[in-house]
mmCIF file of C-alpha atoms in Angstrom:
data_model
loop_
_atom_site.group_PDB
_atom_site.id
_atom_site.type_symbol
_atom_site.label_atom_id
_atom_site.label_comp_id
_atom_site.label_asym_id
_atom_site.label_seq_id
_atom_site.Cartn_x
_atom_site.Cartn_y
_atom_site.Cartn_z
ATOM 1 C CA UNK A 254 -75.795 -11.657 208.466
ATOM 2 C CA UNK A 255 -73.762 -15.119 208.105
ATOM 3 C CA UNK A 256 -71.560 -15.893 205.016
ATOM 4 C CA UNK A 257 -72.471 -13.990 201.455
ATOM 5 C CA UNK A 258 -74.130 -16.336 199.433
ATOM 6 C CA UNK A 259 -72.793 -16.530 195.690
ATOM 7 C CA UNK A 260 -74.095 -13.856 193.355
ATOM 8 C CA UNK A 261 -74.484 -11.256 195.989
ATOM 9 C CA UNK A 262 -73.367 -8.485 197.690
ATOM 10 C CA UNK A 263 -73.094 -7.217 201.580
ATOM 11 C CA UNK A 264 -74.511 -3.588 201.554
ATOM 12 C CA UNK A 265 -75.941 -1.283 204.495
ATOM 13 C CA UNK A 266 -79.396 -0.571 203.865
ATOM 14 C CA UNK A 267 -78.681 3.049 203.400
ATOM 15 C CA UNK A 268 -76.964 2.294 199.986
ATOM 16 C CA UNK A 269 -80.044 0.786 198.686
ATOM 17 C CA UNK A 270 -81.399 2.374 195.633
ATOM 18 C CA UNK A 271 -84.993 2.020 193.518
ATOM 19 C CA UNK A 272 -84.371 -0.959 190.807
ATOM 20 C CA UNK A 273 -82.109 -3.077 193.311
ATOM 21 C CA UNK A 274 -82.506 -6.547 194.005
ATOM 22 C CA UNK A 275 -82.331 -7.530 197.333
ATOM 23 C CA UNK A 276 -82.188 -11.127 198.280
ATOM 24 C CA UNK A 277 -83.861 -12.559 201.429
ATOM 25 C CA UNK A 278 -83.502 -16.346 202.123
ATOM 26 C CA UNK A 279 -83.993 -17.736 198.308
ATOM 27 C CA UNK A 280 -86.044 -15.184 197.013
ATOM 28 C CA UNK A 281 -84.712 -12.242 195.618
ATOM 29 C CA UNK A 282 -87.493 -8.943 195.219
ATOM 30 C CA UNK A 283 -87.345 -5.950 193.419
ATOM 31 C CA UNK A 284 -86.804 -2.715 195.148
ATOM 32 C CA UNK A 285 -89.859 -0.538 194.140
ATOM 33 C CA UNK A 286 -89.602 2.274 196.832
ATOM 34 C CA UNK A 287 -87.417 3.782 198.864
ATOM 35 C CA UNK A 288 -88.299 5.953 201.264
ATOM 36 C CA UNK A 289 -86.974 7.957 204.919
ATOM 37 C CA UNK A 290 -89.476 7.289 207.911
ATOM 38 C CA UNK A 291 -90.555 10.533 209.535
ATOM 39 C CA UNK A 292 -89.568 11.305 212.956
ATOM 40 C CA UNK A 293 -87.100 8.153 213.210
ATOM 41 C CA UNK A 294 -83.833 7.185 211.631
ATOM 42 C CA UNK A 295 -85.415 3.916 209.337
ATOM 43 C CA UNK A 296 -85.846 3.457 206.313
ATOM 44 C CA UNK A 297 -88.462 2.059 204.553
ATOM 45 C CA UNK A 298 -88.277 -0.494 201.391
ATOM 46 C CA UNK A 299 -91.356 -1.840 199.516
ATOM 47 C CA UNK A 300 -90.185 -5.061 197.601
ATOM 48 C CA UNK A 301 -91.688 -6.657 194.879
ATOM 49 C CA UNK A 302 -91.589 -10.022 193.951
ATOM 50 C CA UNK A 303 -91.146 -12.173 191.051
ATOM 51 C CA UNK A 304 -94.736 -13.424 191.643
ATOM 52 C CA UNK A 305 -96.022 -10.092 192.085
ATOM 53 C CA UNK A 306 -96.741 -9.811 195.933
ATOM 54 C CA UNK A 307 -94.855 -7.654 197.732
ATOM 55 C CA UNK A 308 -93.160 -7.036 201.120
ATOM 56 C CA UNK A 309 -91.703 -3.871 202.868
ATOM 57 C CA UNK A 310 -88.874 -3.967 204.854
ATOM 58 C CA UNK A 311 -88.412 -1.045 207.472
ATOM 59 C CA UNK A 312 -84.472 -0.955 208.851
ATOM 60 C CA UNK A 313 -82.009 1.318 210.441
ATOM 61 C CA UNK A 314 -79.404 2.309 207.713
ATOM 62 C CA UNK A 315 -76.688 0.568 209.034
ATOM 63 C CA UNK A 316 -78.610 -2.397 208.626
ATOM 64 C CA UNK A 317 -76.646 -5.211 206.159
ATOM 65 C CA UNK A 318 -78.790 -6.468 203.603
ATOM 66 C CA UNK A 319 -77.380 -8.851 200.483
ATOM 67 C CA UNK A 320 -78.236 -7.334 196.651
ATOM 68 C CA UNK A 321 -78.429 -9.877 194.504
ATOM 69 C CA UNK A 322 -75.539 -9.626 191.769
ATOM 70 C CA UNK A 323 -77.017 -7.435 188.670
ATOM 71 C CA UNK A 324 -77.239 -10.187 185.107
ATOM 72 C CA UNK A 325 -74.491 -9.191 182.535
#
């Protein structure tokens, strides 16, 4: 992953938790799901988005993702 953009954080996919927001590119999703793959080491996300489609992500844990910064 190149530099952090501002209002995020570097995290390994493992740390990932339901309720996250993970940003990819521009957009940032919702983490809806979060879930071990059987008989391999990834992990699986499903994502939501702020328009309501969604995406999943499947990743090794050591994988760096950026969560987007939480609002105060």
């Amino acid at each position: 992953m190149g530099a952090i953009m501002p209002g995020t954080k570097d995290k390994k996919l493992k740390t990932v938790r339901n309720g996250d927001r993970l940003r990819i590119g521009d957009e940032v999703f919702r983490v809806s799901s979060v879930e071990p793959q059987d008989d391999s080491p990834n992990i699986r996300l499903e994502l939501q988005g702020h328009d309501g489609g969604s995406v999943t992500l499947i990743g090794l844990p050591k994988t760096r993702v950026a969560l987007a910064a939480k609002a105060s």
